[in-house]
Each structure stands twice: as C-alpha cells, then as structure tokens.
mmCIF file of C-alpha atoms and ligand atoms in Angstrom:
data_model
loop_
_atom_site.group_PDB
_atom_site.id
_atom_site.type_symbol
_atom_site.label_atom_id
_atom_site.label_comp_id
_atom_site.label_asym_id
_atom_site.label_seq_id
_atom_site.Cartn_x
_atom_site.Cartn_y
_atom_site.Cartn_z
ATOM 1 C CA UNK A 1 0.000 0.000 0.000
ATOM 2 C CA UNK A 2 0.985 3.671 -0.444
ATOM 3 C CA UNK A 3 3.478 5.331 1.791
ATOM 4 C CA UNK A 4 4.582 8.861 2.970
ATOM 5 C CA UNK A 5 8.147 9.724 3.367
ATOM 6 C CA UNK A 6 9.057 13.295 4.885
ATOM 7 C CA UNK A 7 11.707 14.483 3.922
ATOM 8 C CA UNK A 8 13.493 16.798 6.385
ATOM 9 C CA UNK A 9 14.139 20.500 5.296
ATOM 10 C CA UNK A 10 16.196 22.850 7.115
ATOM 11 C CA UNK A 11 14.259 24.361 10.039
ATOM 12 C CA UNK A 12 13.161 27.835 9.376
ATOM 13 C CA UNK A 13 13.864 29.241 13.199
ATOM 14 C CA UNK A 14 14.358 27.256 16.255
ATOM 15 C CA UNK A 15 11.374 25.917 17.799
ATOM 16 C CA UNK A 16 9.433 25.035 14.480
ATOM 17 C CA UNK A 17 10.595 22.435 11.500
ATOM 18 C CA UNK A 18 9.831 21.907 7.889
ATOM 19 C CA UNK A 19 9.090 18.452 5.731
ATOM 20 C CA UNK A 20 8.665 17.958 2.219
ATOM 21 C CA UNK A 21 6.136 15.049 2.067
ATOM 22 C CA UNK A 22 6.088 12.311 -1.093
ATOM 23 C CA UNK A 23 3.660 9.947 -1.532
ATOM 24 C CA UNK A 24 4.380 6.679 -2.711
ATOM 25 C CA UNK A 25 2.127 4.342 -5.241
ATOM 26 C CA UNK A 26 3.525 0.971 -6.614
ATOM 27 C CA UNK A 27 6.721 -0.497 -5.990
ATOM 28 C CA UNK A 28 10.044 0.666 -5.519
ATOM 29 C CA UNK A 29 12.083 0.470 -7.993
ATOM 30 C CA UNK A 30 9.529 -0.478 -10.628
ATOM 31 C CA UNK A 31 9.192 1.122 -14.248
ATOM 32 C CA UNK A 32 7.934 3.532 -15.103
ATOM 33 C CA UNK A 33 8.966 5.917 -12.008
ATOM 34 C CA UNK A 34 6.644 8.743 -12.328
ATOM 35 C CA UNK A 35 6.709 11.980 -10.652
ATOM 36 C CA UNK A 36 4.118 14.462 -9.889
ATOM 37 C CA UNK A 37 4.177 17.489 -8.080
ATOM 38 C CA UNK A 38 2.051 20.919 -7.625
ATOM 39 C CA UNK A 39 2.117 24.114 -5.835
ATOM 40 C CA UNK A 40 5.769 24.534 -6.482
ATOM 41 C CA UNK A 41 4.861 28.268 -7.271
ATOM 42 C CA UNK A 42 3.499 27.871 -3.722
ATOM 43 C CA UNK A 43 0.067 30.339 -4.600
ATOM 44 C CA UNK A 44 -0.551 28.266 -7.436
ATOM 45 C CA UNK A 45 -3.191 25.904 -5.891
ATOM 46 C CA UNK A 46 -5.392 23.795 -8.881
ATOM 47 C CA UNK A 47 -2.607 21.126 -9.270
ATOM 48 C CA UNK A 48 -3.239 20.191 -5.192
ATOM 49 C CA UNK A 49 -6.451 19.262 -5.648
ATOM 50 C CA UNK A 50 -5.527 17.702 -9.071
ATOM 51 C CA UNK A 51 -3.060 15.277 -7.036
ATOM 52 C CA UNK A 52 -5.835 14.938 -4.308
ATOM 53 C CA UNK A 53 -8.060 13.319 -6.561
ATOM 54 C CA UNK A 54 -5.847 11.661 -8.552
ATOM 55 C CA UNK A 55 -4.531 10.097 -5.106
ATOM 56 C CA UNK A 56 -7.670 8.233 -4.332
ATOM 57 C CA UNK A 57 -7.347 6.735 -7.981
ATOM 58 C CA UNK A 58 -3.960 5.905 -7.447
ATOM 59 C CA UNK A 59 -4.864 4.066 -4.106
ATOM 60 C CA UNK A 60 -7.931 2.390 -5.627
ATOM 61 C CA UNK A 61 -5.442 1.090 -8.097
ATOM 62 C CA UNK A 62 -2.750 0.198 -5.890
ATOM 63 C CA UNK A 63 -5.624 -1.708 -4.025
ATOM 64 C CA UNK A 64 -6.736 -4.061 -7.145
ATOM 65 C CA UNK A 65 -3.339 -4.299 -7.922
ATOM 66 C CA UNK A 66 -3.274 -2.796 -11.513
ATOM 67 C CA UNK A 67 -0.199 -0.541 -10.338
ATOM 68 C CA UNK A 68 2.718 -1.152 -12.962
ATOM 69 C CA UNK A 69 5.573 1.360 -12.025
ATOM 70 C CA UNK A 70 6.307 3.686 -9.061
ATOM 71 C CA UNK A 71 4.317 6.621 -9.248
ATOM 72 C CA UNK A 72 5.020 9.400 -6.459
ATOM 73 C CA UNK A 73 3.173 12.518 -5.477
ATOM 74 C CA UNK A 74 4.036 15.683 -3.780
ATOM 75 C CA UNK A 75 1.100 17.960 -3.823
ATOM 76 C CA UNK A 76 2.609 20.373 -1.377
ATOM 77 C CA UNK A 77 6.134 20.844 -3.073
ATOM 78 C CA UNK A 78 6.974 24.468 -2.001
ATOM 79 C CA UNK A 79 6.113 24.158 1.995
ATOM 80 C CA UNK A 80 8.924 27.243 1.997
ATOM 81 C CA UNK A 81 5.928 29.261 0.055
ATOM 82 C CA UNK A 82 3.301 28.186 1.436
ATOM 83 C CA UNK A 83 3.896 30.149 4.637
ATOM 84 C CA UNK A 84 4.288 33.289 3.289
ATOM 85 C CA UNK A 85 1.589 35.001 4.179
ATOM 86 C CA UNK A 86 1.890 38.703 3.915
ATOM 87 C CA UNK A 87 -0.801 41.089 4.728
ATOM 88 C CA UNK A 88 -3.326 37.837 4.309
ATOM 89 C CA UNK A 89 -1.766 37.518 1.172
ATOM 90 C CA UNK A 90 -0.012 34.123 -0.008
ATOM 91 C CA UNK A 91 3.321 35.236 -2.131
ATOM 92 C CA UNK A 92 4.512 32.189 -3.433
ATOM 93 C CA UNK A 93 6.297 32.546 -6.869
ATOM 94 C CA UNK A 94 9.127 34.440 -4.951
ATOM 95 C CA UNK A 95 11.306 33.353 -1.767
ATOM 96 C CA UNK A 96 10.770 36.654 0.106
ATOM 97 C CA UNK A 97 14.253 36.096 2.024
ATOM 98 C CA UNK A 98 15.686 37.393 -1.552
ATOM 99 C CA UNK A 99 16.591 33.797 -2.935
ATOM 100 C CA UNK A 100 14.516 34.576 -6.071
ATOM 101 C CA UNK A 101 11.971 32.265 -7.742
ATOM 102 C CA UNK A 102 10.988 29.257 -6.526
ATOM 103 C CA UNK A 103 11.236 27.563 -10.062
ATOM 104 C CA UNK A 104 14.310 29.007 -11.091
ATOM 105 C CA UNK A 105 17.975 27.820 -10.255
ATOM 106 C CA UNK A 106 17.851 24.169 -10.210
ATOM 107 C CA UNK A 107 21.526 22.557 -10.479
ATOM 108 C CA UNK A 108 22.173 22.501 -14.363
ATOM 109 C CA UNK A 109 23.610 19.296 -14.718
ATOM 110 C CA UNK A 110 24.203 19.716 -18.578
ATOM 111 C CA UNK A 111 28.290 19.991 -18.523
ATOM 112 C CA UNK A 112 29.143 17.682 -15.476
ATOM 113 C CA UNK A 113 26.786 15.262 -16.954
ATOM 114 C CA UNK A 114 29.059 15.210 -20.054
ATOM 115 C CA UNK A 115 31.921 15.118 -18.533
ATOM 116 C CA UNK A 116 30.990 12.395 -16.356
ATOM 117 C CA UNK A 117 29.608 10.443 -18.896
ATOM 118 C CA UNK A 118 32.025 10.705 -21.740
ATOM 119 C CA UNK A 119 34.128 7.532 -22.712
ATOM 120 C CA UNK A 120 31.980 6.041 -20.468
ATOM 121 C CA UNK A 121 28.475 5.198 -23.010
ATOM 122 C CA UNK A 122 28.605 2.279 -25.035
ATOM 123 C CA UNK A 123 26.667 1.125 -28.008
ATOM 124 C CA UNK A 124 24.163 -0.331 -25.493
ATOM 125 C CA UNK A 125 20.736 1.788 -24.656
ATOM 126 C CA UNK A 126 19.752 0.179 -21.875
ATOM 127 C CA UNK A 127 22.607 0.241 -20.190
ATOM 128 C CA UNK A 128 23.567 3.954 -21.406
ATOM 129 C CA UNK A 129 20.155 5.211 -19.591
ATOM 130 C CA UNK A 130 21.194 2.633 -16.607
ATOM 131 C CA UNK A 131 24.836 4.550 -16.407
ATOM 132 C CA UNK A 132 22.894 8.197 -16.840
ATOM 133 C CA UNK A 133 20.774 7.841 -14.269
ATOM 134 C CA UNK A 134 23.294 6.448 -11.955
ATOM 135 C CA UNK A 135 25.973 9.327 -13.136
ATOM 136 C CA UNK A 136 23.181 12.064 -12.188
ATOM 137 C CA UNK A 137 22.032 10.913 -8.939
ATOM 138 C CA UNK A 138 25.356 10.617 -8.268
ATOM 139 C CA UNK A 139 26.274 13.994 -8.734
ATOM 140 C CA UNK A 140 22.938 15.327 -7.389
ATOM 141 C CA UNK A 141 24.401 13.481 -4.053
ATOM 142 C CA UNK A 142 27.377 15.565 -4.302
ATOM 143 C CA UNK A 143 26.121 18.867 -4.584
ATOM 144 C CA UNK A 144 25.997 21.111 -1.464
ATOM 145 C CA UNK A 145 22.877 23.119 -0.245
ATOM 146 C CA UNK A 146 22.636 25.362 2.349
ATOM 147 C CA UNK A 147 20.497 27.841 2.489
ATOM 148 C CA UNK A 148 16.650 26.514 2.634
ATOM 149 C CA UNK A 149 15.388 27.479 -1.079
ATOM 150 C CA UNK A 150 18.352 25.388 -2.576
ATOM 151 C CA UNK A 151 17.595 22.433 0.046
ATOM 152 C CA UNK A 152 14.137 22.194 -0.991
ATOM 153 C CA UNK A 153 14.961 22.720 -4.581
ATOM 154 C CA UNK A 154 17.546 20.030 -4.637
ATOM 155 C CA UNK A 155 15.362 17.365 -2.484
ATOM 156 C CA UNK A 156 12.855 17.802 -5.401
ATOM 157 C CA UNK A 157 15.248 17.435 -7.880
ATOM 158 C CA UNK A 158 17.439 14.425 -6.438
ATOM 159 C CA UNK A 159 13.250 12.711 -5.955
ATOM 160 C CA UNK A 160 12.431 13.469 -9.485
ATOM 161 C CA UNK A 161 16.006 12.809 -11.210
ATOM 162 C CA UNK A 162 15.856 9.133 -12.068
ATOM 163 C CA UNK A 163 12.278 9.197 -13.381
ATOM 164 C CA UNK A 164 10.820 8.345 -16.374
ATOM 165 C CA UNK A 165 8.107 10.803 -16.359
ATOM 166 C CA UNK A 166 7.868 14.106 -13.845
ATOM 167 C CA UNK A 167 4.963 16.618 -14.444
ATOM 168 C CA UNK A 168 5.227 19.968 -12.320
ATOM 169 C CA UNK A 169 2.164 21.367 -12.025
ATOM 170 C CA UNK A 170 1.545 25.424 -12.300
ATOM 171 C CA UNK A 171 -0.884 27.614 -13.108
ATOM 172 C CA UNK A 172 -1.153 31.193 -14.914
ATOM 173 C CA UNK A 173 -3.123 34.295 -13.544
ATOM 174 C CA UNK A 174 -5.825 33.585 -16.199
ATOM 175 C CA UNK A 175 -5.193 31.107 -19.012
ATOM 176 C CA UNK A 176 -6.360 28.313 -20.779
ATOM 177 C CA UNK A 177 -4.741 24.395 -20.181
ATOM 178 C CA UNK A 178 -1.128 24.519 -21.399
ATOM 179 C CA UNK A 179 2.256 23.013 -21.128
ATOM 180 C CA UNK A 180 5.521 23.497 -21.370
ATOM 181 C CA UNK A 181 8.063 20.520 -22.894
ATOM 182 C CA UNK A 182 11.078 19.685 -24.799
ATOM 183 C CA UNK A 183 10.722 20.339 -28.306
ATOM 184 C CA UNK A 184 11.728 16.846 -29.061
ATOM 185 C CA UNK A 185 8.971 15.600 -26.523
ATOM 186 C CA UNK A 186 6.339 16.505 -28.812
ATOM 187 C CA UNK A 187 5.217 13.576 -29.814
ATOM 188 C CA UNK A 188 5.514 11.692 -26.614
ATOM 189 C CA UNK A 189 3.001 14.736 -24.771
ATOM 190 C CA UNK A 190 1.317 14.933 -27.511
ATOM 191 C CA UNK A 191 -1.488 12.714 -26.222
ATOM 192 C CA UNK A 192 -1.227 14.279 -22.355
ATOM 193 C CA UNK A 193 -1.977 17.748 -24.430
ATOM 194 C CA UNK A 194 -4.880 16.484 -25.991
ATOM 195 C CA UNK A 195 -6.607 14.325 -23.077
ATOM 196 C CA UNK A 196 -6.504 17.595 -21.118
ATOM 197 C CA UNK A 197 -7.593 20.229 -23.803
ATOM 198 C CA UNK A 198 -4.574 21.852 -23.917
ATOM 199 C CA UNK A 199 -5.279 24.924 -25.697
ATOM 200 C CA UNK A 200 -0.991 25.498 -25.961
ATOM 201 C CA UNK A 201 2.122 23.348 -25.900
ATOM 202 C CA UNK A 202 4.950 25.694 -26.080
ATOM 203 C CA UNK A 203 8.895 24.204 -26.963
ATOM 204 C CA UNK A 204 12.303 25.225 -25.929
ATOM 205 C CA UNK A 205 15.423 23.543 -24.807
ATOM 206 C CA UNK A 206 16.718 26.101 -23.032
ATOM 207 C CA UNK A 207 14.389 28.482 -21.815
ATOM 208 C CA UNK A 208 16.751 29.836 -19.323
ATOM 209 C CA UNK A 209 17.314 29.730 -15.675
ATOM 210 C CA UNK A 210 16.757 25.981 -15.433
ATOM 211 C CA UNK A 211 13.577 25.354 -14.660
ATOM 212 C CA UNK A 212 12.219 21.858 -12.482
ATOM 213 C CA UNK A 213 11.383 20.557 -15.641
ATOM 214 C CA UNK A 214 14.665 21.859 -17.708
ATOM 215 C CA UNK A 215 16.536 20.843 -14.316
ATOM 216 C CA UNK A 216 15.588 16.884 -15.154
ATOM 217 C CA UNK A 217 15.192 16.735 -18.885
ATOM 218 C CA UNK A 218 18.635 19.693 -20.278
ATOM 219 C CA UNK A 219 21.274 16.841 -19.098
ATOM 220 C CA UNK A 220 19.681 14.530 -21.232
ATOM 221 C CA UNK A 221 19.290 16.622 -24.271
ATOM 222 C CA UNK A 222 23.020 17.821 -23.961
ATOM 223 C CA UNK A 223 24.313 14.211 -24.026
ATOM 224 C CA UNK A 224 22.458 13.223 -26.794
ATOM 225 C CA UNK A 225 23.448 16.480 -28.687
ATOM 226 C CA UNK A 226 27.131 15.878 -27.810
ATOM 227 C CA UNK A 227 27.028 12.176 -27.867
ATOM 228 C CA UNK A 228 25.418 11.367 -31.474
ATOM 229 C CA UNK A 229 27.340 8.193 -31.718
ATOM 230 C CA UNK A 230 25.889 6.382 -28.579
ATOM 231 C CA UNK A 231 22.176 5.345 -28.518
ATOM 232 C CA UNK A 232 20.553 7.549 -25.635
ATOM 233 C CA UNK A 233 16.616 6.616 -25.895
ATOM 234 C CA UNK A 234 15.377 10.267 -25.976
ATOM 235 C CA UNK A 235 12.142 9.678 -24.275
ATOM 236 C CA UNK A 236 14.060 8.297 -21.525
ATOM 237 C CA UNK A 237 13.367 11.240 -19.404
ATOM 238 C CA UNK A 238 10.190 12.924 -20.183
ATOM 239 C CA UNK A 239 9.261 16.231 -18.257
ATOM 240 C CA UNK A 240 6.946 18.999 -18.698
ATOM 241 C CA UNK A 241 5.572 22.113 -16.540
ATOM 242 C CA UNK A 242 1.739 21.598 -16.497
ATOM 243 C CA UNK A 243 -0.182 25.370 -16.615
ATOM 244 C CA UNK A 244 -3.281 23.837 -15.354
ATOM 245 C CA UNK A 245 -5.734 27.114 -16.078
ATOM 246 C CA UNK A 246 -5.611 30.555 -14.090
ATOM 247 C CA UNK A 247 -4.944 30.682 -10.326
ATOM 248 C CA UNK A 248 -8.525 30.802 -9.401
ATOM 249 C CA UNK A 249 -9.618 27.940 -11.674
ATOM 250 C CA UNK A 250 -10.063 25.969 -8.614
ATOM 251 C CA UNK A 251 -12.984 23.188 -8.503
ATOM 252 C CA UNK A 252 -13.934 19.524 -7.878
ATOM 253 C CA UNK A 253 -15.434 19.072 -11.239
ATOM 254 C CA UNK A 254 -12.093 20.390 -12.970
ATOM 255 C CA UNK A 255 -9.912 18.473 -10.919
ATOM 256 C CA UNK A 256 -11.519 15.487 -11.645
ATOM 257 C CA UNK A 257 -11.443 15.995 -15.365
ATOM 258 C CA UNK A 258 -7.877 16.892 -14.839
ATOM 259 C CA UNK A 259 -7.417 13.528 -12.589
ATOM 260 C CA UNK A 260 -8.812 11.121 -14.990
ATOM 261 C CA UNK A 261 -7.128 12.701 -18.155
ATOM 262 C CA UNK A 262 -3.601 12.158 -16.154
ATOM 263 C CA UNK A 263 -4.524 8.572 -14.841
ATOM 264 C CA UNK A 264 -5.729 7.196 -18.255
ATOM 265 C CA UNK A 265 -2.101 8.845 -19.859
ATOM 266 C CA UNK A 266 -0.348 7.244 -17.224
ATOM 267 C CA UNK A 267 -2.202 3.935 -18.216
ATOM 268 C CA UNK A 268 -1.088 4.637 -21.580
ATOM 269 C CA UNK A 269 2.642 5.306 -20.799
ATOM 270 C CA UNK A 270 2.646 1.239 -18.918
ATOM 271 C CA UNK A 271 2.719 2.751 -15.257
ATOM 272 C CA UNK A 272 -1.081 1.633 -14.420
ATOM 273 C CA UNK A 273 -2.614 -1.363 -16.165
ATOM 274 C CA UNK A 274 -5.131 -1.389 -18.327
ATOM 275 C CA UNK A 275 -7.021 -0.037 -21.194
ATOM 276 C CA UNK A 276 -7.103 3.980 -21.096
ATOM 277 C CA UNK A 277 -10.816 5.664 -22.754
ATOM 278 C CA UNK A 278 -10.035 6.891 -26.087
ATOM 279 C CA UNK A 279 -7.951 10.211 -26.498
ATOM 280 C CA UNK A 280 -9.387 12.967 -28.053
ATOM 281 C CA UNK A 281 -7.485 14.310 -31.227
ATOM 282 C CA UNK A 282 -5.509 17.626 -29.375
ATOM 283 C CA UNK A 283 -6.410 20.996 -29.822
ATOM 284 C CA UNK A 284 -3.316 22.351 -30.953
ATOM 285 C CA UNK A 285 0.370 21.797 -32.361
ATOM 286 C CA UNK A 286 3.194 22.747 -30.473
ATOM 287 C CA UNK A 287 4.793 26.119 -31.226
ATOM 288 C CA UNK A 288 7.918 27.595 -29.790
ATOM 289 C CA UNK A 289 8.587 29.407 -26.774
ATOM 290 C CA UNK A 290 10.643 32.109 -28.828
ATOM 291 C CA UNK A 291 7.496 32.445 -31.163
ATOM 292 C CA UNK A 292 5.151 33.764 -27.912
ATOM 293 C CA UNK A 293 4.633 37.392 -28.265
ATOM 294 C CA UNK A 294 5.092 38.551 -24.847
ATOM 295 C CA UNK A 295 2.893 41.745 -24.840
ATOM 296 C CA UNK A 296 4.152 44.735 -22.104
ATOM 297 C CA UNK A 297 1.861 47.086 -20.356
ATOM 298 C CA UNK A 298 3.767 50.874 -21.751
ATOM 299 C CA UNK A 299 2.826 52.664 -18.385
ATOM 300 C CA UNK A 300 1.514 52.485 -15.045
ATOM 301 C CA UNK A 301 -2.319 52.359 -15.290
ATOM 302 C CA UNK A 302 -5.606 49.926 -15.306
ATOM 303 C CA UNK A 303 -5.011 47.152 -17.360
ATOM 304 C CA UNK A 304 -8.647 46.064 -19.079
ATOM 305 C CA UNK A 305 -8.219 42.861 -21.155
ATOM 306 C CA UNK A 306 -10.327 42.231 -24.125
ATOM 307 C CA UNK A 307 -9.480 38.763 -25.233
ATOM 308 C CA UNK A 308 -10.763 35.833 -23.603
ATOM 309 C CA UNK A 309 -7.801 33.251 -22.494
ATOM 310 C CA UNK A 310 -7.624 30.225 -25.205
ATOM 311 C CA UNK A 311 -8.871 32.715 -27.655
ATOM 312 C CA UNK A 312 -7.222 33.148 -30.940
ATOM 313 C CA UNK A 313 -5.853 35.980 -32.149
ATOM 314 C CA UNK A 314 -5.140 37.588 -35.549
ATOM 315 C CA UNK A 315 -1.511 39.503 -35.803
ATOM 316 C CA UNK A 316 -2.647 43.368 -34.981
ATOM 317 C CA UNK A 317 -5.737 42.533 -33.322
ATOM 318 C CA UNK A 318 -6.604 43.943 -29.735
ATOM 319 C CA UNK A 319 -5.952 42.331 -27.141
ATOM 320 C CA UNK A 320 -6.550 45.107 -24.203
ATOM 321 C CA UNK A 321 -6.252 48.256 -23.423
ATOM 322 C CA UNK A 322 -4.352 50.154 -20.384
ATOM 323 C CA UNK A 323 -5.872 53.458 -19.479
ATOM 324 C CA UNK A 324 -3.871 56.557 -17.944
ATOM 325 C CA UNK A 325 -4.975 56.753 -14.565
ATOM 326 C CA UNK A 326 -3.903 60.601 -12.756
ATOM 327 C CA UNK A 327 -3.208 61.943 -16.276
ATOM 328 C CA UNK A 328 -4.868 65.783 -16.864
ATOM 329 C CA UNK A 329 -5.888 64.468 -20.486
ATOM 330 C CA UNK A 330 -9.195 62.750 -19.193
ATOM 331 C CA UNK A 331 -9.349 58.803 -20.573
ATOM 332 C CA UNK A 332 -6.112 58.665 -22.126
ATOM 333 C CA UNK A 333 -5.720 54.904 -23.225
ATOM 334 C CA UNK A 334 -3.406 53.075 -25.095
ATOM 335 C CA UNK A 335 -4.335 49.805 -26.741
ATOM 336 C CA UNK A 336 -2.169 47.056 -26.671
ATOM 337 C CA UNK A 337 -2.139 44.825 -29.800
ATOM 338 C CA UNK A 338 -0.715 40.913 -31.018
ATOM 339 C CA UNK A 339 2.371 41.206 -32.965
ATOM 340 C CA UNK A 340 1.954 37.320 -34.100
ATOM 341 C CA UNK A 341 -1.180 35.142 -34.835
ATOM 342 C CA UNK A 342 -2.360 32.262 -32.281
ATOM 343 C CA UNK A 343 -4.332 31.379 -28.907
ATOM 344 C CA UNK A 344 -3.397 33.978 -25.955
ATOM 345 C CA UNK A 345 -2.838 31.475 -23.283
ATOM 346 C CA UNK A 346 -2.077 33.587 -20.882
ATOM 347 C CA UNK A 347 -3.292 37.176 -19.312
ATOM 348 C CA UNK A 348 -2.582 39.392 -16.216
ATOM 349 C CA UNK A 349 -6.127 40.142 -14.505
ATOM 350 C CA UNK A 350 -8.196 42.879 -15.112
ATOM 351 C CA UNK A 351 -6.540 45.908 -12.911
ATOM 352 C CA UNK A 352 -3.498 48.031 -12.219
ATOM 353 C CA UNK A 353 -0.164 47.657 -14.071
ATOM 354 C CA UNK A 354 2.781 48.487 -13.729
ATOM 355 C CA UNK A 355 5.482 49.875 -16.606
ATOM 356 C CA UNK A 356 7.037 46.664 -18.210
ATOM 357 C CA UNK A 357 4.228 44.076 -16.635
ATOM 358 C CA UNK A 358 3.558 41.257 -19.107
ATOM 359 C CA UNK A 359 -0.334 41.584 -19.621
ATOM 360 C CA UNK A 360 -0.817 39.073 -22.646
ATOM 361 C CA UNK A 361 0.942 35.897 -24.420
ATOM 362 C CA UNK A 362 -0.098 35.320 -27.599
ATOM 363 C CA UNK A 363 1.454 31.293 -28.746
ATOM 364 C CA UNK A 364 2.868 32.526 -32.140
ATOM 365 C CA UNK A 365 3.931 29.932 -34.492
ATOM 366 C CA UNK A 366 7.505 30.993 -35.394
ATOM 367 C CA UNK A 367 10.273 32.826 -33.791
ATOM 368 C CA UNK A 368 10.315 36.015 -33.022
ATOM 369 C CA UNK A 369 13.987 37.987 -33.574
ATOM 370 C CA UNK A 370 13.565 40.039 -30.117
ATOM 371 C CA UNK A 371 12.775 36.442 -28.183
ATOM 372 C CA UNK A 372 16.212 35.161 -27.124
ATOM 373 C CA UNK A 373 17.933 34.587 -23.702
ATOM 374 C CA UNK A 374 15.591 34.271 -20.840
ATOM 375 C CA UNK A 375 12.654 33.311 -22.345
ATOM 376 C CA UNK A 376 10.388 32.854 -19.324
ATOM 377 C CA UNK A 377 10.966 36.000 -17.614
ATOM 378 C CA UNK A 378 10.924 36.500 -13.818
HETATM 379 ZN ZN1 LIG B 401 4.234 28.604 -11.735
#
C-alpha cells in the first residue's frame, strides 16, 4: 500500500521544522517511475487538488493491484511558500528572504553530466540510460545546499532525477490548459496535451534559468546532442511544466477531469494497467517558446483585457487596453495589440499595471527575432 516519506528541510527558526512530504504508489524500484508534483509556485493551488483526486485513484489502483511502475506525489512541493503570508496575502512565486523564484535555479547538470559520462556510453541503450541515471544521482548526491530554497529545490530534484516521467504542475493568472516541454517531446506529450484540452504546448530547450522541468530533462538533451554516436533513448526522461488554467480555476469538477485525463495517460505510458478511454485528437500543435509574443503594459495604469484566455488571435488585433490613470488628459488609453497570430494562453487580470508588466501571451507559431535569452521572464 501507499506510503509517505518526509523528507526533512532545514528548520526555518528554532522551535518550528519543515518536511517535504512524497507519496508513494507501486513499488520501488519499478518502471515507469513517475513523478508528480504541484504548488511549487506555492500560490498556485489547482494542481493540489488535481493530485488529491488523482490520489484516491492511485490508491484504488494500488488496491486491485493494476499498479505497474512507481508513481510518487508531492502535492505540497513548495512548503517554503506556502507560509508566506503577507498582509493575508499568499506570495509564493518568490522566496521573500531574496533567494529569487521558486522555479528558477535548479543545479544545471548539462556539462558535469558530459563530462561524467564521456568515454563512459557504449553502443548499449539500456545500459547507457542505466549509467545516466546512476551518473546524475550521483552527482545530485554531491552537490551542497545550504540555504533553505536550494535544500528544498535540490530534495525535489534528487526525488524526481531518475524518473521516467515528472509533471510539475503550475498555473497562470488567467489562461487556458497549457504546457511546457522539450521540443523533441512533442510527440511523446502529444497525447497528455490532448486528453486535457490543452489549448498550448509551447517548446524550448533552453528556456533559461533551469527550470524543475529543464533541471531533469537539459542533461539529457546535452548528451544526446554531444554524444550522437551512442544510442541515448530520448524519451528516456520525459518532463513537462503543467499550466493547469488561471490561479482561481479551482474546482472539484475540474480536478476530476484533470485527474482522470492524467490517470488514463499514465495507463497509456505502462505505469497503471489497463485499457485507457479513447484520447481525443488535441487541440493544438506545439509552437515555440521564442514564437510567444510577450505583450508589455507601456505605463503604469488599469489594465482592461479584451481577449478571452484560449482565444485566438489575428496579428494586430486587440488584445486590451491600459488606461492613464492621474493623467490631466481625461481617458487617455493606449491599446495594446498581437504582434503574431495564435491562442493567448495567458493574461494578467483585469486591474493596475505596472510599466514593463507582461499583460498578454499570444502562442505565435515561429520565432520572433527580439525572443532570445531568458525566455520565461521572472
Ligand atoms: Zn508557476
């Protein structure tokens, strides 16, 4: 039967202590080893009651035995966040000690990885992703923490580093269903896109800052980019960040969709037995994370969207409108429009900006020139 381990993190002041808690389905050591975790932006709250239900699937499973691989669950990931509560506020995309964002700044494994690995792969898959995993856990083991950001970002990432699969669940202020994956993982998410409605997939392989997701699935990439000569199985290590709808798209009825549409993929990857429902063809084809059209509020003022998220868009169409608040010329607005043609999966909510804030995303379809470098932003 399922188990919890708690993981000890670094107490935050004498007298109190902190856990990161996993939940395990299945058996140790089996394949596929799955990993699912939410609420690592700790105010982003849909994907814990995602892994709620999905939990009492998982256990219903485990129960008539149809559990193939090792699935585990952390639907608390970011306990750090999670108690920072200012002014009955939760702030939890940001430590507030200064150590930046939560989802940011995982060890990039991509050189050491190389280095450890090289003369070392043969002309033998199994054992090449046997001798990967090993080399990265490895040096995961190595790697010194300290301060209680990095401890909790390297527990999750020494948890999740030998798996097969590892979704990290988010969401977006307001937005439609959409992920973020490798670009060579499009086939292999394809049908996770399309059993949740995702109305986006966006690519990159380096989106910068490493990323959970990029944390787990970069070293990978990098070896098989610099090893072409060895046979590295490149769906060895599949990973995605999960944007599972705006932050107040909350409910049982959603979650349960949401549930079901990762339990019958999860049947279809070989970690749960049995025949999945049919898949829905997906909604969309993945597009590039340098082809987004990232679209800036110009001033301070009151940000009034006009496109609903998962909408498409035309290139020059309207997508909102910020209006000069204080300014003597009475109504002075400025409307904001898509540079690129595609769904806007993502908006800030109706209300004030600031100069620079990223009101809309449009999912453009090829590059832009002015989208290199960090490509997620803060
Ligand atoms: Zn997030």
């Amino acid at each position: 039967m399922a188990h919890s381990d708690r993981l000890a993190l670094p107490a935050p002041a004498p007298g109190t202590d902190r856990h990161l808690v996993v939940h395990r389905f299945g058996t140790s050591g089996a394949r596929p080893k799955v990993w699912l975790q939410a609420a690592l932006h700790a105010d982003e709250l849909p994907g814990v009651l995602v892994l709620q239900q999905l939990m009492t699937l998982l256990d219903a499973a485990e129960r008539a035995g149809t559990l193939r691989g090792e699935i585990a669950v952390v639907p608390i990931a970011n306990p750090i966040g999670l108690a920072q509560n200012v002014g009955g506020h939760l702030v939890g995309r940001f430590a507030l000690d200064g150590a930046g964002n939560f989802n940011r700044g995982f060890v990039d494994l991509r050189a050491t990885l190389a280095e450890a690995a090289k003369n070392r792969l043969t002309d033998d898959a199994r054992a090449n992703v046997s001798l990967i995993r090993g080399e990265i856990l490895r040096l995961l083991h190595a790697h010194a923490a300290f301060e209680d950001s990095e401890v909790l970002k390297l527990t999750l990432q020494r948890g999740a580093a030998d798996a097969d699969i590892a979704l990290d669940l988010h969401c977006d202020l307001q937005a439609p269903l959409h992920l973020y994956i490798m670009p060579h993982h499009a086939v292999a998410f394809e049908e996770l896109a399309a059993r949740l409605a995702a109305a986006a997939v966006l690519t990159a392989t380096d989106s910068g800052d490493v990323p959970f997701d990029e944390s787990l699935t970069g070293p990978w990439w990098h070896l098989i980019r610099s090893s072409p000569d060895k046979p590295i199985p490149p769906d060895a290590c599949l990973a995605a960040t999960v944007e599972l709808r705006g932050e107040r798209d909350i409910d049982d009825a959603t979650a349960a969709h949401d549930a079901a549409a990762l339990f019958a993929w999860l049947q279809s990857r070989g970690a749960i037995a049995g025949t999945p429902p049919a898949s829905p063809p997906p909604l969309c084809a993945p597009t590039p994370l340098e082809g987004v059209d990232v679209v800036r509020a110009p001033a301070a003022g009151l940000w009034l969207p006009a496109v609903e998220p998962g909408a498409r868009v035309a290139a020059g169409d309207a997508v909102g409108t910020v209006v000069g608040i204080g300014d003597p010329v009475p109504d002075a607005r400025t409307v904001l429009r898509s540079r690129v043609a595609g769904v806007l999966f993502a908006r800030m909510m109706p209300g004030l900006v600031r100069p620079g804030d990223r009101v809309a995303k449009i999912a453009g379809s090829e590059p832009l020139p002015d989208r290199k470098g960090k490509l997620l932003g803060d």
